mmCIF file with all atom_site columns, C-alpha atoms in Angstrom:
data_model
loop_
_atom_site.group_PDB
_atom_site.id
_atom_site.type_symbol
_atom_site.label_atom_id
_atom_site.label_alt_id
_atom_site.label_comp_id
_atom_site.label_asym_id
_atom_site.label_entity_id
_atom_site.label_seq_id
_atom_site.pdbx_PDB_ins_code
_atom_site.Cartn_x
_atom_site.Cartn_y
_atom_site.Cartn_z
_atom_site.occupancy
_atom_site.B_iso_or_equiv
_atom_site.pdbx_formal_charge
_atom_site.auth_seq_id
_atom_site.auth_comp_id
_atom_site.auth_asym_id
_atom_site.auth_atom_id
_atom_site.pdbx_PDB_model_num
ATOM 1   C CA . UNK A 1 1   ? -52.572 -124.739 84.361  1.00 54.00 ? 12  UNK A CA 1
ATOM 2   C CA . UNK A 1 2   ? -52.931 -121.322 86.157  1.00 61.00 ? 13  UNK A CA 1
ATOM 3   C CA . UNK A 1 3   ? -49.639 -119.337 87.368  1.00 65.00 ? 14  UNK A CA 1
ATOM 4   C CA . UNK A 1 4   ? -50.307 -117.460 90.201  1.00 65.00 ? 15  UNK A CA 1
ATOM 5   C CA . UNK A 1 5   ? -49.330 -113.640 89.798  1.00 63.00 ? 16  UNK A CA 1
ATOM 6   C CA . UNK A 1 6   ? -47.895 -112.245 92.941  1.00 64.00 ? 17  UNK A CA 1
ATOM 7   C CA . UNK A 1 7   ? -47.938 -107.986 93.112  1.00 60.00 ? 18  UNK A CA 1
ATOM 8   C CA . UNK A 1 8   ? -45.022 -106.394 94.281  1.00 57.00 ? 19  UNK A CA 1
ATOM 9   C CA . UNK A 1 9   ? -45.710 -104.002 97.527  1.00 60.00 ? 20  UNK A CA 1
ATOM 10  C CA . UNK A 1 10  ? -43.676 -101.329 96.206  1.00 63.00 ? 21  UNK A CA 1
ATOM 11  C CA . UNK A 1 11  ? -42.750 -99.880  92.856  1.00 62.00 ? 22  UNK A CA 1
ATOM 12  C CA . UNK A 1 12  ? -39.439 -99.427  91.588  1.00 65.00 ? 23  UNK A CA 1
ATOM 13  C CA . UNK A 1 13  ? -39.257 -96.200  89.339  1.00 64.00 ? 24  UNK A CA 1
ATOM 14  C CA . UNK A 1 14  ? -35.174 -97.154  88.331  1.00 66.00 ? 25  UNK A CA 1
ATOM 15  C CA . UNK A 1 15  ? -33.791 -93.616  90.319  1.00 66.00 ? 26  UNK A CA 1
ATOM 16  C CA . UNK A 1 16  ? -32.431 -93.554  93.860  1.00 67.00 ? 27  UNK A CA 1
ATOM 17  C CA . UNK A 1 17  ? -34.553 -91.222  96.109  1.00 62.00 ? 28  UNK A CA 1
ATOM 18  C CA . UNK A 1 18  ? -32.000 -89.695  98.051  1.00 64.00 ? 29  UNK A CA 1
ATOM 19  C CA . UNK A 1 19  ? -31.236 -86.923  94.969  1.00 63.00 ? 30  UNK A CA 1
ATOM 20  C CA . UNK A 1 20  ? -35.151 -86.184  94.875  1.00 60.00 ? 31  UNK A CA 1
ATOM 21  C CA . UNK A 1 21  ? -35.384 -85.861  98.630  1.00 58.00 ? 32  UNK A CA 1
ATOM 22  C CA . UNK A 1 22  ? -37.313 -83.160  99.975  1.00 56.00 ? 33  UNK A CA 1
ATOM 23  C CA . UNK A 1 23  ? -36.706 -83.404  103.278 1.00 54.00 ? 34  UNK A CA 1
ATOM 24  C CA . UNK A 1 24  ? -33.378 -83.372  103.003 1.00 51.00 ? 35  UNK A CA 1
ATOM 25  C CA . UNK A 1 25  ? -30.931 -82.421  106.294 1.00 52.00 ? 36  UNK A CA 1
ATOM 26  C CA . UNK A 1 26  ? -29.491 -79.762  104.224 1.00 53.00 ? 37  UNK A CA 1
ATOM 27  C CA . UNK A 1 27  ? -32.622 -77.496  103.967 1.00 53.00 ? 38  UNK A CA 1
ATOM 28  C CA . UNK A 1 28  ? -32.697 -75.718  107.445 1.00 55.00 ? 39  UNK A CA 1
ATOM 29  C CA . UNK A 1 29  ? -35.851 -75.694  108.736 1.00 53.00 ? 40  UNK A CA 1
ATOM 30  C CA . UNK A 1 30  ? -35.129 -73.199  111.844 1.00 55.00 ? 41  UNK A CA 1
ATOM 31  C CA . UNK A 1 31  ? -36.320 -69.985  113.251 1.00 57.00 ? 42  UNK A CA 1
ATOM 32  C CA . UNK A 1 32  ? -33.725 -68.007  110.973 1.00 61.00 ? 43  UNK A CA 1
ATOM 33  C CA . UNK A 1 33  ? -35.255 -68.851  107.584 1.00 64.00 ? 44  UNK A CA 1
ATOM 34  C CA . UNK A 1 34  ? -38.629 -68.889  109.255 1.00 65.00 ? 45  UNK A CA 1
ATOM 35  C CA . UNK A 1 35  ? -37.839 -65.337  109.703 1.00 66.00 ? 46  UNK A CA 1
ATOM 36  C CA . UNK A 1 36  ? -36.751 -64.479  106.549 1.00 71.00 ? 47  UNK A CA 1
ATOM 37  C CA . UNK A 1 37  ? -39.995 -66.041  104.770 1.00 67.00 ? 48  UNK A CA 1
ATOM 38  C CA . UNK A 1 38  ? -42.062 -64.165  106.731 1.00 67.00 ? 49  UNK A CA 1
ATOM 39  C CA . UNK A 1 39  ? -40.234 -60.597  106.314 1.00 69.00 ? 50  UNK A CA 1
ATOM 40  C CA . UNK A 1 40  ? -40.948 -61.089  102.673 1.00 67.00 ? 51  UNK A CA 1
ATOM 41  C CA . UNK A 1 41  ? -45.009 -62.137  103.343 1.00 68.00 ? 52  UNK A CA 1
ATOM 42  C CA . UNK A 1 42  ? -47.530 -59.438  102.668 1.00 65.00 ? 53  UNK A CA 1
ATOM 43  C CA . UNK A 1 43  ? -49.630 -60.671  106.002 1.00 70.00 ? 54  UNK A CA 1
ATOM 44  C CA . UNK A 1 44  ? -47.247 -59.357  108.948 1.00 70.00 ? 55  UNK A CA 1
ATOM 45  C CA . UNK A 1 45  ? -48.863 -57.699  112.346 1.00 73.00 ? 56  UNK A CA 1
ATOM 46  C CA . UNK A 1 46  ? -49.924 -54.397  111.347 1.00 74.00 ? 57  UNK A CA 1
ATOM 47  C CA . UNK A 1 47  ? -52.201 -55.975  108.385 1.00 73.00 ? 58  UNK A CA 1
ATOM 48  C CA . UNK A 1 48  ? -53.820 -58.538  110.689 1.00 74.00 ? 59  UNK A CA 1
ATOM 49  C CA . UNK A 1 49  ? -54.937 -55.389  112.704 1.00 78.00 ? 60  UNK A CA 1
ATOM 50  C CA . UNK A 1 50  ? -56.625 -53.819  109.746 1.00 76.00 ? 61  UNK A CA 1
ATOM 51  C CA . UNK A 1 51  ? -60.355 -53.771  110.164 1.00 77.00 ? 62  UNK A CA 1
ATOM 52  C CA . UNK A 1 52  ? -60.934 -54.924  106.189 1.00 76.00 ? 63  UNK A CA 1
ATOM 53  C CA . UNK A 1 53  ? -58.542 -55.843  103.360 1.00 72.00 ? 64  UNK A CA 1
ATOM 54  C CA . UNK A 1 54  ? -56.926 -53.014  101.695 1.00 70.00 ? 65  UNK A CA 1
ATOM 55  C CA . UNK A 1 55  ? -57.788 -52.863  97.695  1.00 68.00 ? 66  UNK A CA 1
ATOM 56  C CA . UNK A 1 56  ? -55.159 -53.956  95.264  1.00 72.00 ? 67  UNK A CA 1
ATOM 57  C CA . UNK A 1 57  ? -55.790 -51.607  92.722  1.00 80.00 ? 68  UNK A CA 1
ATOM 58  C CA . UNK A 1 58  ? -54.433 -48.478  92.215  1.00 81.00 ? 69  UNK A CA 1
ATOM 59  C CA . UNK A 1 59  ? -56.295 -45.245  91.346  1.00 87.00 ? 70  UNK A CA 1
ATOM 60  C CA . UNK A 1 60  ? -56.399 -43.717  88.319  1.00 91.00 ? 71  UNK A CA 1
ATOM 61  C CA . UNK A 1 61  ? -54.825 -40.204  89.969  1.00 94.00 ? 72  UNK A CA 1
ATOM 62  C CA . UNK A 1 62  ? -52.045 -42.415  91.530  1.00 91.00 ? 73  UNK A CA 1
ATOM 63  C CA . UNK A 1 63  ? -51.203 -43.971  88.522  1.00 92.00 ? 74  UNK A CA 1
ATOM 64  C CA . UNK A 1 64  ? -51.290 -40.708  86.518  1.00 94.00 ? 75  UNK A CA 1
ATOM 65  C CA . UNK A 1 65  ? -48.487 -39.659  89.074  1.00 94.00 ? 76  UNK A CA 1
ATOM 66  C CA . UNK A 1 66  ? -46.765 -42.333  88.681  1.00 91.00 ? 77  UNK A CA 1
ATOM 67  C CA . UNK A 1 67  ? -46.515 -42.290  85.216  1.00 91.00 ? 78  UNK A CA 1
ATOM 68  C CA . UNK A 1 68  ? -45.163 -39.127  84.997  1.00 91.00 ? 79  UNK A CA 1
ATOM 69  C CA . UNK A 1 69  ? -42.496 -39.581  87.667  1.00 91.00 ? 80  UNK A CA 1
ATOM 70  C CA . UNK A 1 70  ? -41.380 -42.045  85.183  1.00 89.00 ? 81  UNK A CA 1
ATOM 71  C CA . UNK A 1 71  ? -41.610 -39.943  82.395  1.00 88.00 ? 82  UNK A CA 1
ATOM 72  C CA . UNK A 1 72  ? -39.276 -37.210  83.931  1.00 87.00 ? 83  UNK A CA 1
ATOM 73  C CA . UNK A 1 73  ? -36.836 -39.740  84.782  1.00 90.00 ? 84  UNK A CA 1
ATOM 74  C CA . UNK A 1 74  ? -36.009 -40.069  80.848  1.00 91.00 ? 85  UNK A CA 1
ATOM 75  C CA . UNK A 1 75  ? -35.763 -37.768  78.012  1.00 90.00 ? 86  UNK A CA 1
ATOM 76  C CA . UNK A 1 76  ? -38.342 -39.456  76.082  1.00 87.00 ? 87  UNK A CA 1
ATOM 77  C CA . UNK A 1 77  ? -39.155 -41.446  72.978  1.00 88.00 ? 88  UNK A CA 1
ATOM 78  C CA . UNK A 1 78  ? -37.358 -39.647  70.531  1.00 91.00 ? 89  UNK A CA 1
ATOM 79  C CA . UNK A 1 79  ? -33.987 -39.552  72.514  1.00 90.00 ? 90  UNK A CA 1
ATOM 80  C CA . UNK A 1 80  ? -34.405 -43.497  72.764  1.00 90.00 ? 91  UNK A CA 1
ATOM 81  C CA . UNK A 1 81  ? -35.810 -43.057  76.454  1.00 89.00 ? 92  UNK A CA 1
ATOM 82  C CA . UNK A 1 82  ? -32.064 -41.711  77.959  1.00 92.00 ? 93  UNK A CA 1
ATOM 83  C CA . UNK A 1 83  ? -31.999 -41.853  81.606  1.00 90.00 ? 94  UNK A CA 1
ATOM 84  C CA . UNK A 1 84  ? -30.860 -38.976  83.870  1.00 89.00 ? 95  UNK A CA 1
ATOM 85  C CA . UNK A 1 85  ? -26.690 -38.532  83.937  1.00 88.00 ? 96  UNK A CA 1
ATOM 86  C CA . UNK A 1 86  ? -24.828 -38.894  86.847  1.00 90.00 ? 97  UNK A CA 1
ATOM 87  C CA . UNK A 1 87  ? -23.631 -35.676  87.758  1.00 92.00 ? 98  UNK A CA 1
ATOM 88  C CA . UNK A 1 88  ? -20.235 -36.192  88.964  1.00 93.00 ? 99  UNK A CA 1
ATOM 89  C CA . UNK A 1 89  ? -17.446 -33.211  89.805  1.00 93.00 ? 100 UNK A CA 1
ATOM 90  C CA . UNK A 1 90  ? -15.801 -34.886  86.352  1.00 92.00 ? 101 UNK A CA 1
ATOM 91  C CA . UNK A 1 91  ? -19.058 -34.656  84.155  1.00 92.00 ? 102 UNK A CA 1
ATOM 92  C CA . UNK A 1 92  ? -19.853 -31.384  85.717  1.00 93.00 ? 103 UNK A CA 1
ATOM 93  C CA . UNK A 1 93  ? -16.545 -30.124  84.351  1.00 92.00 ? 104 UNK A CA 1
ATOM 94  C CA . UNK A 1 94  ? -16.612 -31.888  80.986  1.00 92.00 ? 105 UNK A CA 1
ATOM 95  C CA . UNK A 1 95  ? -20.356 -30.480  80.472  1.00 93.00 ? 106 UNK A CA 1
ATOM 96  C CA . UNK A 1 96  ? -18.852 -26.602  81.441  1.00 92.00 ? 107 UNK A CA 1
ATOM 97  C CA . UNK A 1 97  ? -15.863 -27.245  78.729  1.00 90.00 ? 108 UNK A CA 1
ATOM 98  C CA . UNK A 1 98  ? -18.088 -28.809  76.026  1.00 91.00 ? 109 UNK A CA 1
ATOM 99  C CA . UNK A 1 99  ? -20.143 -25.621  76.334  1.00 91.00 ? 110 UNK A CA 1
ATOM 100 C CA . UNK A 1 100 ? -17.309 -23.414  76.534  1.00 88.00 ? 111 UNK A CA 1
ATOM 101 C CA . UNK A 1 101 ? -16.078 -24.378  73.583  1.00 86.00 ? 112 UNK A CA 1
ATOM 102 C CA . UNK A 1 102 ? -16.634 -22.297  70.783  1.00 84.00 ? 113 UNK A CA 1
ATOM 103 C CA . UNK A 1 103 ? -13.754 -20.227  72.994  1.00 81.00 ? 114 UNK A CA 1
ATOM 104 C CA . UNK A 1 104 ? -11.228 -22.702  73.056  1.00 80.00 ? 115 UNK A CA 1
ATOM 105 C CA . UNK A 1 105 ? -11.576 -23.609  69.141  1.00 77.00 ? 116 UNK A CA 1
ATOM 106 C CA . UNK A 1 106 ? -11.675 -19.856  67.519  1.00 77.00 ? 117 UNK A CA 1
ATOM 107 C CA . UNK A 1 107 ? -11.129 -21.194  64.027  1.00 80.00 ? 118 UNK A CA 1
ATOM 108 C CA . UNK A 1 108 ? -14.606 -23.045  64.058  1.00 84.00 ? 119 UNK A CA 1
ATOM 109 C CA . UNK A 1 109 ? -17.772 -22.266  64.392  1.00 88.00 ? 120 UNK A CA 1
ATOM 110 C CA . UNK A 1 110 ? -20.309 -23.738  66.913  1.00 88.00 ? 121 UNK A CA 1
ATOM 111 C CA . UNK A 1 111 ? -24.224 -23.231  67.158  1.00 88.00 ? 122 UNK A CA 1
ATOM 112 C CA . UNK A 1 112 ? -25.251 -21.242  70.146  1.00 85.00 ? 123 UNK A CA 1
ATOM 113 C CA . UNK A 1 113 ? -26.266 -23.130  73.162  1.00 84.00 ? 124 UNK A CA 1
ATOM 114 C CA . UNK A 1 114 ? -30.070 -23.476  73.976  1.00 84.00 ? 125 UNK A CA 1
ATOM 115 C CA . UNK A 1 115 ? -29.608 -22.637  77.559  1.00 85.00 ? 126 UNK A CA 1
ATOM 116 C CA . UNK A 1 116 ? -26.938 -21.571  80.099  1.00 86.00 ? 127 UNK A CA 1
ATOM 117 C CA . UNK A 1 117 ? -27.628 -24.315  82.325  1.00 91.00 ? 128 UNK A CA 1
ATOM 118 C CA . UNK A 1 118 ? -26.119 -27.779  82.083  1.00 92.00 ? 129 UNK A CA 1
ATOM 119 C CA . UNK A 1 119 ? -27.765 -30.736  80.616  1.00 91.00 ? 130 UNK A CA 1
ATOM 120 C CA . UNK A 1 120 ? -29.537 -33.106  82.995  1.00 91.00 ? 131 UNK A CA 1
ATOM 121 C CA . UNK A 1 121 ? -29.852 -35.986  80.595  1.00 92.00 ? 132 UNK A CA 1
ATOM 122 C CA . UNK A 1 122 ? -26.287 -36.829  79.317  1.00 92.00 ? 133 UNK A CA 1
ATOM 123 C CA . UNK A 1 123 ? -24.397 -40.272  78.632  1.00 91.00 ? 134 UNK A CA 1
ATOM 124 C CA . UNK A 1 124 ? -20.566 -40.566  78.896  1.00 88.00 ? 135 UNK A CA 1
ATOM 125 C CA . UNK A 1 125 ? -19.372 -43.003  75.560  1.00 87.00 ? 136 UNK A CA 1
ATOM 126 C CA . UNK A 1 126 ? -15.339 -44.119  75.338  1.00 83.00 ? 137 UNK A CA 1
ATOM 127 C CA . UNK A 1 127 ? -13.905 -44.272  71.689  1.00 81.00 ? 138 UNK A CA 1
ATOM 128 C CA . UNK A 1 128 ? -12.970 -47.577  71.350  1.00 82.00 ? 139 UNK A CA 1
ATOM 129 C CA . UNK A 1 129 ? -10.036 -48.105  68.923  1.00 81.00 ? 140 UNK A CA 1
ATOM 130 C CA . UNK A 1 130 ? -10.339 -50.022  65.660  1.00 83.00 ? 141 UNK A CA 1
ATOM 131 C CA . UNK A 1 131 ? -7.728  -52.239  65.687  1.00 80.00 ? 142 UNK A CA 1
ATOM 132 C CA . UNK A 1 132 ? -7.590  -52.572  61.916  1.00 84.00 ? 143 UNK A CA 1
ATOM 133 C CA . UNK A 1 133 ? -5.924  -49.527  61.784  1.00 81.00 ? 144 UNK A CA 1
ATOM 134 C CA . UNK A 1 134 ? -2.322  -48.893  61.874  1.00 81.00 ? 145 UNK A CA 1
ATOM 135 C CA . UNK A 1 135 ? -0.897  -47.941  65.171  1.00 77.00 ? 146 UNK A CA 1
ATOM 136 C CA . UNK A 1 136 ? 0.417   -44.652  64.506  1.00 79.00 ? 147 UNK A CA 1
ATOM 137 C CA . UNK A 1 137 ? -3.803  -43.651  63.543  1.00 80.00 ? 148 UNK A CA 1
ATOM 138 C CA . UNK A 1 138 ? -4.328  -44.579  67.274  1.00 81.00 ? 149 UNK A CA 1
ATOM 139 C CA . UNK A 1 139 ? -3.508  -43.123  70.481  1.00 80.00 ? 150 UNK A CA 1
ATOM 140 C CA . UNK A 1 140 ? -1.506  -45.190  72.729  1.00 82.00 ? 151 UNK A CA 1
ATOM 141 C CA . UNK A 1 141 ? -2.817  -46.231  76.560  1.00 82.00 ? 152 UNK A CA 1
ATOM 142 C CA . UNK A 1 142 ? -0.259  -43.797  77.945  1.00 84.00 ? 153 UNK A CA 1
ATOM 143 C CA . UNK A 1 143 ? -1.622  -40.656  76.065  1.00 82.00 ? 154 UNK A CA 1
ATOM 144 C CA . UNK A 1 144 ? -5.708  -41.249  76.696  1.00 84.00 ? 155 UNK A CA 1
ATOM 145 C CA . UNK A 1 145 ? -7.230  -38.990  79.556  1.00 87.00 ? 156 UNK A CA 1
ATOM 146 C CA . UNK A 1 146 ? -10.047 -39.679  81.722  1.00 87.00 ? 157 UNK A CA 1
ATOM 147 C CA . UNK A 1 147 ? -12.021 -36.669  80.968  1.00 88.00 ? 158 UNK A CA 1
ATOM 148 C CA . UNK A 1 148 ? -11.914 -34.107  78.235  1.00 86.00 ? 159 UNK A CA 1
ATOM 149 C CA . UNK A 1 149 ? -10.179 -31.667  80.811  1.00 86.00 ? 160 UNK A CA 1
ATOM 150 C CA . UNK A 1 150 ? -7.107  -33.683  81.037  1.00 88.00 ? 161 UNK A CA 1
ATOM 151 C CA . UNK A 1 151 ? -7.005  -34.107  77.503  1.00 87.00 ? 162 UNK A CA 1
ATOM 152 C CA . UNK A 1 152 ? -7.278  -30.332  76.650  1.00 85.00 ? 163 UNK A CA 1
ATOM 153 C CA . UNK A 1 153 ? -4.274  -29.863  79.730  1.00 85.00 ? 164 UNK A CA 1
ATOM 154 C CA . UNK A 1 154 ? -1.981  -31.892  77.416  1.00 86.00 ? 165 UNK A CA 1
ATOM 155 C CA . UNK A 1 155 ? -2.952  -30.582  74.161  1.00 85.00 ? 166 UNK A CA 1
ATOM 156 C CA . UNK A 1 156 ? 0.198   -28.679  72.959  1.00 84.00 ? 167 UNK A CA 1
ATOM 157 C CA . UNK A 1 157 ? -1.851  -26.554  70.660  1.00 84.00 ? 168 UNK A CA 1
ATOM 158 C CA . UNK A 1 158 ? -4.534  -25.128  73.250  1.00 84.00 ? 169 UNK A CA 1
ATOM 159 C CA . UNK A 1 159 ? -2.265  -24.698  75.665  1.00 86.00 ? 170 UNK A CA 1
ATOM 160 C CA . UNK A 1 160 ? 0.467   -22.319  72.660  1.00 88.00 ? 171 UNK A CA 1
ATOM 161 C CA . UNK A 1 161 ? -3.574  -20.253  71.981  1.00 85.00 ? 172 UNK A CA 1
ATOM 162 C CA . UNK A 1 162 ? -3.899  -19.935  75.942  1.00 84.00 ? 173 UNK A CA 1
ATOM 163 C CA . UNK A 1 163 ? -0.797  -18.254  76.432  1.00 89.00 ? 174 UNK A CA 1
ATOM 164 C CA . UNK A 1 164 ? -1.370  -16.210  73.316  1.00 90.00 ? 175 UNK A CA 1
ATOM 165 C CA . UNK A 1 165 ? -4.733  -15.447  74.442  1.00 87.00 ? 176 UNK A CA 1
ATOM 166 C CA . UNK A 1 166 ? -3.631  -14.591  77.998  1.00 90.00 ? 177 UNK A CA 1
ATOM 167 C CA . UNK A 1 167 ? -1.030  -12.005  76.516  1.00 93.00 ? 178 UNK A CA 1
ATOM 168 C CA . UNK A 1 168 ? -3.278  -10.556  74.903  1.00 93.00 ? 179 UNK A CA 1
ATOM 169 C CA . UNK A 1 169 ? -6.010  -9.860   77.217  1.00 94.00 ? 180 UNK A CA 1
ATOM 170 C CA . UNK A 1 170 ? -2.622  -8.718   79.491  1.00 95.00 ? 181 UNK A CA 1
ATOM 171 C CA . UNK A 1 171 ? -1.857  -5.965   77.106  1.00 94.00 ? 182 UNK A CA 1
ATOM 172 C CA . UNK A 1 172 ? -5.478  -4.246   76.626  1.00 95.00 ? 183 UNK A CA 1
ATOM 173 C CA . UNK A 1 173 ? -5.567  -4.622   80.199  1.00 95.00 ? 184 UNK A CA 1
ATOM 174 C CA . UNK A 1 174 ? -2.612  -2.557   80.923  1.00 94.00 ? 185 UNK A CA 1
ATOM 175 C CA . UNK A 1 175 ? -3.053  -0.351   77.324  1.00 94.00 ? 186 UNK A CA 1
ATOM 176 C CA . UNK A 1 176 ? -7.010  0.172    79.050  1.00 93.00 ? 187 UNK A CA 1
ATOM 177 C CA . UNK A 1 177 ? -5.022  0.909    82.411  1.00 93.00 ? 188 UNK A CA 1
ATOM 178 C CA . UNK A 1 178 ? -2.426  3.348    81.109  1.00 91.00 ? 189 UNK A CA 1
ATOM 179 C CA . UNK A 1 179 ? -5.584  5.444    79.307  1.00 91.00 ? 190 UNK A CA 1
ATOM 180 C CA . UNK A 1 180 ? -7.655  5.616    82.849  1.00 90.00 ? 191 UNK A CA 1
ATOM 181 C CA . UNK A 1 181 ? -4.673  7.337    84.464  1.00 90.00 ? 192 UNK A CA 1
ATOM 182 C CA . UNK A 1 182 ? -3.638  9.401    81.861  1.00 90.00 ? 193 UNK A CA 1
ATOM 183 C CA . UNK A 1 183 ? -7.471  10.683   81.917  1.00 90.00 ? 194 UNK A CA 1
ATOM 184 C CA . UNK A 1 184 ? -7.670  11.306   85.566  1.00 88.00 ? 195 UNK A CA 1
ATOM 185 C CA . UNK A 1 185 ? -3.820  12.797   85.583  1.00 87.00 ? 196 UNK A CA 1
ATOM 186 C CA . UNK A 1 186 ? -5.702  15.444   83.103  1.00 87.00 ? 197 UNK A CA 1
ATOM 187 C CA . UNK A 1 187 ? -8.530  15.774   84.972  1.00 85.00 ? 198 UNK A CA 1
ATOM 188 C CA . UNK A 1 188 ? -6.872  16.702   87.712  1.00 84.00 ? 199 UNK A CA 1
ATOM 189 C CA . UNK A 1 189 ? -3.949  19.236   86.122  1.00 84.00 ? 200 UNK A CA 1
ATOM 190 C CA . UNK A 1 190 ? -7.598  20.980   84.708  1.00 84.00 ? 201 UNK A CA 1
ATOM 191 C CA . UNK A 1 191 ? -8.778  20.826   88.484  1.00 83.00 ? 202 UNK A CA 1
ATOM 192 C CA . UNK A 1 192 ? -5.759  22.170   89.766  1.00 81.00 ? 203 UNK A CA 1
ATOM 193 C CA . UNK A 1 193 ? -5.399  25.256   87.081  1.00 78.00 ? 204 UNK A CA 1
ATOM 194 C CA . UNK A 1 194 ? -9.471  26.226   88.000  1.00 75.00 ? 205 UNK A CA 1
ATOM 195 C CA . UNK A 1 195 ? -8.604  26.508   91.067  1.00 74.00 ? 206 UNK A CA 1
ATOM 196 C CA . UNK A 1 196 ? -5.224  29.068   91.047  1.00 72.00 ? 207 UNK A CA 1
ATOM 197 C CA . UNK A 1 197 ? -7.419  30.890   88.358  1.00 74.00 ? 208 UNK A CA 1
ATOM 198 C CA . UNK A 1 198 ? -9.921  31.305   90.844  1.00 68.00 ? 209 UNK A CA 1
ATOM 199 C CA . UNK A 1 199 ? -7.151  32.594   93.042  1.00 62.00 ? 210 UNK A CA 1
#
């Protein structure tokens, strides 16, 4: 005996359809995203106007320019490709201190600078405290600066060599001062005793 098989007009694939639904009522199909498709699209008004399709590719002289814009935006290869500083008023005056500063540390010796002007490739790092060690080997929040400036304004020791160094410069100023007008007071007593011998 024969069963008759009866096909089923639609499958069932066991998920409801309403999570896979494209046209959902939460995509907005109106002018605004319209808009913002086509400010993205390559084919707007001015290259429907072209006469022929512009090429894709690039020339060899444009690439060679690009390439070295690139290069000059980083130091190189062997500096691990460092990128141009930002040259804030804070780094400016960090960069003028760490080069001035075989004249705030007399007592140690620093190689000359390469060049007077300042660095355009630099990177800013923060010491980060170990916190294995004991807290008196740290410095507290309170005490850590910004910059190096502020931390050189509080140093106790630089600020005892400033005044020092400040007196001093004071002293051969005025010593260098008193000798100029002793000189001219002589030159001028010689003046004055040519001229009554001339008399």
């Amino acid at each position: 005996m024969s069963k008759k098989i009866q096909l089923s007009s639609e499958l069932d694939a066991g998920c409801s359809l309403d999570t896979y639904n494209v046209l959902s009522s939460k995509i907005d199909f109106g002018q605004n995203s319209t808009y913002k498709l086509f400010s993205k699209s390559v084919l707007d008004s001015s290259f429907i106007k072209q006469t022929q399709v512009p090429p894709y590719e690039v020339s060899k002289r444009q690439e060679k320019i690009h390439r070295r814009e690139e290069k000059g935006k980083t130091k190189g290869k062997e500096w691990f490709n460092m990128k141009l500083g930002d040259m804030t008023e804070e780094a400016k005056n960090d960069l003028v201190l760490i080069k001035m500063r075989a004249g705030l540390h007399k007592d140690r010796f620093y190689k000359h600078n390469d060049s007077d002007e300042l660095p355009k490739f630099f990177q800013m790092g923060k010491i980060v405290d170990n916190p294995v060690d004991y807290y008196s080997d740290r410095i507290p929040k309170k005490q850590q600066k910004k910059t190096i400036l502020e931390e050189l304004m509080e140093d106790a020791k630089l600020k005892k060599f400033a005044k020092k160094q400040y007196s001093a410069i004071q002293q051969r100023e005025e010593h260098r001062r008193k000798k100029l007008s002793q000189i001219f007071k002589n030159k001028k007593q010689s003046q004055n005793k040519k001229v009554k011998s001339k008399k």
